[in-house]
XYZ file of C-alpha atoms in Angstrom:
347
model
C 5.665 116.888 153.054
C 8.452 119.408 153.310
C 11.159 116.730 153.722
C 10.092 114.849 150.569
C 10.005 118.100 148.580
C 13.629 118.856 149.563
C 14.799 115.369 148.544
C 13.119 115.683 145.113
C 14.741 119.066 144.562
C 18.207 117.710 145.532
C 17.752 114.759 143.168
C 16.925 117.097 140.261
C 20.009 119.220 141.030
C 22.251 116.115 140.989
C 20.756 114.995 137.666
C 21.469 118.402 136.148
C 25.110 118.265 137.393
C 25.628 114.803 135.893
C 24.107 115.948 132.599
C 26.396 118.992 132.462
C 29.464 116.840 133.287
C 28.649 114.351 130.515
C 28.032 117.174 128.057
C 31.351 118.853 128.960
C 33.594 115.799 128.605
C 31.534 113.613 126.290
C 30.010 115.937 123.674
C 31.924 119.216 123.530
C 35.409 117.710 122.684
C 33.965 116.149 119.532
C 32.150 119.292 118.435
C 35.015 121.829 118.911
C 37.114 123.036 115.963
C 40.858 123.686 116.450
C 42.525 126.849 115.249
C 44.357 126.267 111.951
C 48.221 126.390 111.888
C 48.530 129.303 109.493
C 52.362 129.482 109.690
C 52.906 125.831 108.839
C 50.351 126.000 106.047
C 52.106 128.969 104.465
C 55.526 127.194 104.620
C 54.207 124.007 103.056
C 52.255 125.788 100.318
C 55.060 128.198 99.373
C 58.204 126.014 99.772
C 56.832 122.494 99.658
C 58.399 121.457 102.988
C 58.219 122.150 106.710
C 60.873 124.781 107.431
C 60.780 124.513 111.231
C 61.584 120.801 111.487
C 64.430 120.211 114.029
C 67.760 119.752 112.226
C 68.923 116.908 114.449
C 65.855 114.844 113.532
C 66.145 115.774 109.867
C 69.815 114.694 109.699
C 69.047 111.408 111.434
C 66.397 110.331 108.956
C 67.325 112.252 105.820
C 71.056 113.069 105.584
C 72.158 115.817 103.296
C 72.798 114.708 99.740
C 76.410 115.384 98.761
C 76.954 116.409 95.166
C 79.731 115.080 92.946
C 81.460 118.447 92.988
C 81.518 118.483 96.787
C 82.997 114.974 96.826
C 85.751 115.963 94.373
C 86.559 119.098 96.350
C 86.735 117.138 99.613
C 89.018 114.464 98.114
C 91.230 117.162 96.618
C 91.622 118.796 100.031
C 92.467 115.439 101.628
C 95.049 114.728 98.903
C 96.646 118.120 99.533
C 96.702 117.441 103.272
C 98.367 114.053 102.737
C 101.045 115.495 100.452
C 101.815 118.327 102.862
C 101.963 115.934 105.779
C 104.372 113.647 103.938
C 106.597 116.630 103.125
C 106.587 118.340 106.500
C 105.703 115.863 109.264
C 106.216 112.210 108.419
C 109.459 110.233 108.523
C 109.353 107.146 106.319
C 111.901 104.357 105.766
C 113.615 104.165 102.358
C 111.687 101.008 101.438
C 108.399 102.941 101.547
C 109.482 105.754 99.218
C 107.223 104.366 96.501
C 103.810 105.755 97.353
C 100.857 107.152 95.443
C 98.313 109.728 96.639
C 94.858 109.572 95.041
C 91.188 109.613 96.047
C 91.911 110.776 99.585
C 94.261 107.905 100.401
C 97.937 107.029 100.158
C 99.223 103.666 98.931
C 102.657 102.385 99.955
C 104.190 99.601 97.870
C 107.180 97.592 99.080
C 108.342 95.200 96.387
C 107.843 91.504 97.243
C 106.713 92.374 100.779
C 103.446 94.258 101.204
C 101.098 96.935 99.918
C 99.208 99.056 102.423
C 96.562 101.755 101.903
C 96.149 104.514 104.508
C 93.965 107.573 104.882
C 94.004 110.370 107.475
C 91.188 110.242 109.999
C 90.281 113.902 109.610
C 87.144 113.466 111.718
C 89.245 113.290 114.887
C 90.867 116.289 116.540
C 94.244 114.515 116.652
C 94.542 113.338 113.046
C 96.111 109.887 112.682
C 96.446 107.319 109.906
C 93.680 104.765 109.427
C 94.438 101.536 107.561
C 92.016 100.729 104.754
C 93.613 97.772 102.994
C 96.608 95.461 103.317
C 98.107 92.930 100.916
C 100.972 90.578 101.727
C 103.031 90.073 98.548
C 105.376 87.336 99.787
C 105.103 84.246 97.605
C 107.308 81.456 96.315
C 108.249 80.598 92.772
C 106.862 77.471 91.139
C 109.106 74.455 91.505
C 109.370 71.101 89.761
C 108.331 68.993 92.714
C 104.661 69.849 92.909
C 102.369 72.736 93.515
C 103.608 76.073 94.734
C 103.934 76.719 98.466
C 100.667 78.338 99.522
C 101.144 81.209 101.965
C 97.834 82.916 101.293
C 96.082 84.366 104.326
C 92.341 84.166 104.803
C 90.221 87.176 105.601
C 90.224 86.692 109.378
C 94.026 86.588 109.474
C 94.292 89.754 107.385
C 91.812 91.539 109.650
C 93.777 90.457 112.724
C 97.014 91.790 111.198
C 95.312 95.060 110.231
C 93.897 95.485 113.724
C 97.297 94.871 115.317
C 99.060 97.167 112.827
C 96.527 99.935 113.462
C 97.821 100.074 117.015
C 101.151 101.378 115.701
C 99.375 104.123 113.738
C 97.146 105.356 116.547
C 98.491 108.293 118.560
C 99.706 107.475 122.066
C 97.427 108.296 125.017
C 97.601 111.767 126.512
C 99.415 110.426 129.559
C 102.100 108.946 127.287
C 102.592 111.828 124.866
C 106.128 111.581 123.460
C 108.636 114.325 124.043
C 110.569 116.107 121.337
C 113.437 113.624 121.658
C 111.141 110.612 121.215
C 108.641 111.668 118.604
C 105.779 109.398 117.569
C 106.762 107.940 114.171
C 103.805 105.825 113.014
C 105.088 104.912 109.536
C 108.397 103.636 110.895
C 106.610 101.473 113.461
C 104.233 100.185 110.800
C 107.126 99.252 108.524
C 108.972 97.484 111.349
C 105.951 95.303 112.061
C 105.047 94.468 108.447
C 108.681 93.968 107.422
C 109.223 91.509 110.278
C 106.044 89.689 109.275
C 107.279 89.398 105.680
C 110.710 88.143 106.773
C 109.042 85.406 108.802
C 106.977 84.483 105.745
C 110.065 84.405 103.493
C 111.898 82.126 105.911
C 108.805 79.921 106.072
C 108.844 79.668 102.260
C 112.428 78.397 102.318
C 111.592 75.929 105.071
C 108.569 74.545 103.227
C 110.517 74.206 99.979
C 113.429 72.443 101.682
C 111.104 70.164 103.653
C 109.240 69.147 100.493
C 112.571 68.400 98.846
C 113.458 66.270 101.863
C 110.333 64.169 101.247
C 111.664 63.121 97.821
C 114.686 60.921 97.055
C 116.785 63.487 98.882
C 115.536 62.184 102.229
C 118.894 60.572 103.094
C 121.012 63.454 101.847
C 119.109 66.453 103.179
C 118.405 67.477 106.758
C 116.214 70.512 107.454
C 116.175 72.111 110.893
C 114.324 75.166 112.224
C 115.121 76.602 115.634
C 112.293 76.988 118.205
C 112.131 80.755 117.676
C 111.619 80.279 113.901
C 114.384 82.769 113.125
C 117.144 80.433 111.881
C 116.925 77.764 109.177
C 119.734 75.180 108.928
C 120.023 72.921 105.882
C 122.580 70.082 105.799
C 122.955 68.387 102.411
C 124.966 65.492 100.920
C 125.017 63.971 104.409
C 124.276 60.419 103.237
C 126.731 60.511 100.341
C 129.537 61.825 102.499
C 128.879 59.274 105.228
C 129.162 56.521 102.633
C 132.352 58.036 101.239
C 133.848 58.367 104.700
C 132.977 54.756 105.560
C 134.548 53.555 102.309
C 137.656 55.602 102.993
C 137.977 54.160 106.506
C 137.563 50.627 105.188
C 140.186 51.226 102.526
C 142.645 52.551 105.079
C 142.041 49.583 107.367
C 143.064 47.184 104.595
C 146.352 48.963 104.022
C 149.421 48.034 106.103
C 149.904 50.169 109.189
C 152.907 52.347 108.413
C 153.222 54.879 111.184
C 155.998 56.853 109.572
C 154.009 57.690 106.451
C 150.530 57.839 107.893
C 148.495 60.911 107.080
C 145.647 61.848 109.436
C 142.888 63.220 107.235
C 140.130 65.274 108.868
C 136.648 63.780 108.831
C 134.360 64.845 106.048
C 131.872 67.455 107.275
C 128.416 68.093 105.936
C 127.794 71.047 103.679
C 125.611 73.402 105.700
C 123.618 76.477 104.699
C 122.304 78.670 107.503
C 119.688 81.355 106.906
C 118.574 83.555 109.770
C 116.744 86.785 110.537
C 119.203 89.348 111.868
C 117.843 91.950 114.240
C 120.751 94.383 114.315
C 122.401 96.369 111.581
C 126.133 95.584 111.210
C 128.513 98.455 111.755
C 130.183 97.954 108.373
C 128.694 98.450 104.956
C 126.186 95.885 103.749
C 126.896 93.520 100.868
C 123.758 92.698 98.931
C 123.093 89.863 96.528
C 124.171 89.612 92.908
C 120.773 90.892 91.779
C 121.738 94.310 93.131
C 125.271 93.877 91.694
C 126.915 93.573 95.105
C 126.224 97.222 95.805
C 127.398 98.604 99.116
C 125.284 100.858 101.305
C 126.659 102.953 104.150
C 124.369 103.250 107.152
C 124.769 105.934 109.793
C 123.833 105.474 113.431
C 123.402 109.173 114.237
C 119.834 109.453 115.549
C 119.959 113.243 115.344
C 119.758 112.983 111.547
C 116.222 111.624 111.764
C 114.125 114.677 110.957
C 110.548 115.275 109.924
C 109.790 115.439 106.244
C 112.912 113.590 105.052
C 111.351 111.520 102.259
C 114.240 110.502 100.009
C 117.031 110.644 102.591
C 117.033 107.528 104.744
C 120.689 107.696 105.759
C 119.895 108.513 109.351
C 117.183 105.888 109.786
C 119.494 102.859 109.897
C 116.930 100.794 107.973
C 116.108 98.015 107.483
C 116.752 96.925 111.032
C 115.818 93.338 110.272
C 116.919 91.349 107.247
C 117.713 87.847 106.026
C 121.326 86.717 106.039
C 123.021 83.451 105.065
C 126.345 81.669 105.318
C 127.683 78.531 103.663
C 130.220 76.130 105.135
C 131.617 75.352 101.684
C 133.251 78.765 101.333
C 136.947 79.164 102.060
C 139.301 82.028 102.687
C 137.939 85.387 103.756
C 134.354 84.376 102.961
C 134.403 81.362 105.296
C 131.770 81.593 108.059
C 130.823 85.123 107.014
C 127.214 86.209 106.792
C 125.913 87.599 103.500
C 122.849 89.820 103.302
C 120.133 88.250 101.160
C 117.974 90.026 98.642
C 116.462 87.002 96.955
C 113.387 86.696 94.800
C 110.964 84.151 96.217
């Protein structure tokens, strides 16, 4: 019939459509040939590499190889920058005059205190000093009562000190930029911190040595005291001997007849005391150093206007060091009695 003929024709049309659809998406994609990349082929064949590779990807996976000559030239430029900066910008304390510039870094050496290695962070827009290495040189001499006092710091302590000291080298935030009258002086701040740390270590050496001596047969004749702030050490010696002598003297006087007319009131025997402390202010008069420096006198000026940039060998206006060890001994008489003496001892 006519209706059946139309259904058969529609079925054939649908079969043809399905066959064409399968041929289009199932057969043709596997039989087509892509156009060759002539440009890339020419680059690879002629130069041996792909010239149009994005630079940001290339630098991430394959950084540029720096030659030895480029390294030497870069270090030479950094050395020149450091020397010019030390001559024209930086203000350093007299104790840090001994420095050496080499291999893109500067090494400051303070005898019997510390050695620090810095380098300029030229990668930043505002160039500042970056600390590379730090060595604390404070140590005690060997004694006859046992092993040497060990003040060595482990790696974590050194890293903590370096991290804290780096804060003095970093430039202040933009909101706290110093004015011309209060210029940012990183090397002075670094020296203040490390010098104070070394003074604390030197005083600790004396305390440990005296305390170990107290543990020997000197236990009755030596008293060692440290104040809570750990800035003053007080050593009283011959205390037991003098107590015995005073008791014997009192007993001897009690046995004598009491003659009021000829009696002599003798003062009690005091302990011999040595006090060593960390002073935080520079005295107004000239400083008297130890015998090792032949009692040399140094005049210190308090005029802050003399502190200028680039003054390497002239520390007269810096009023440094601002902290130092001083000592006094109760056994001195005359003008030296109860007077503090600046220490410059070798530990």
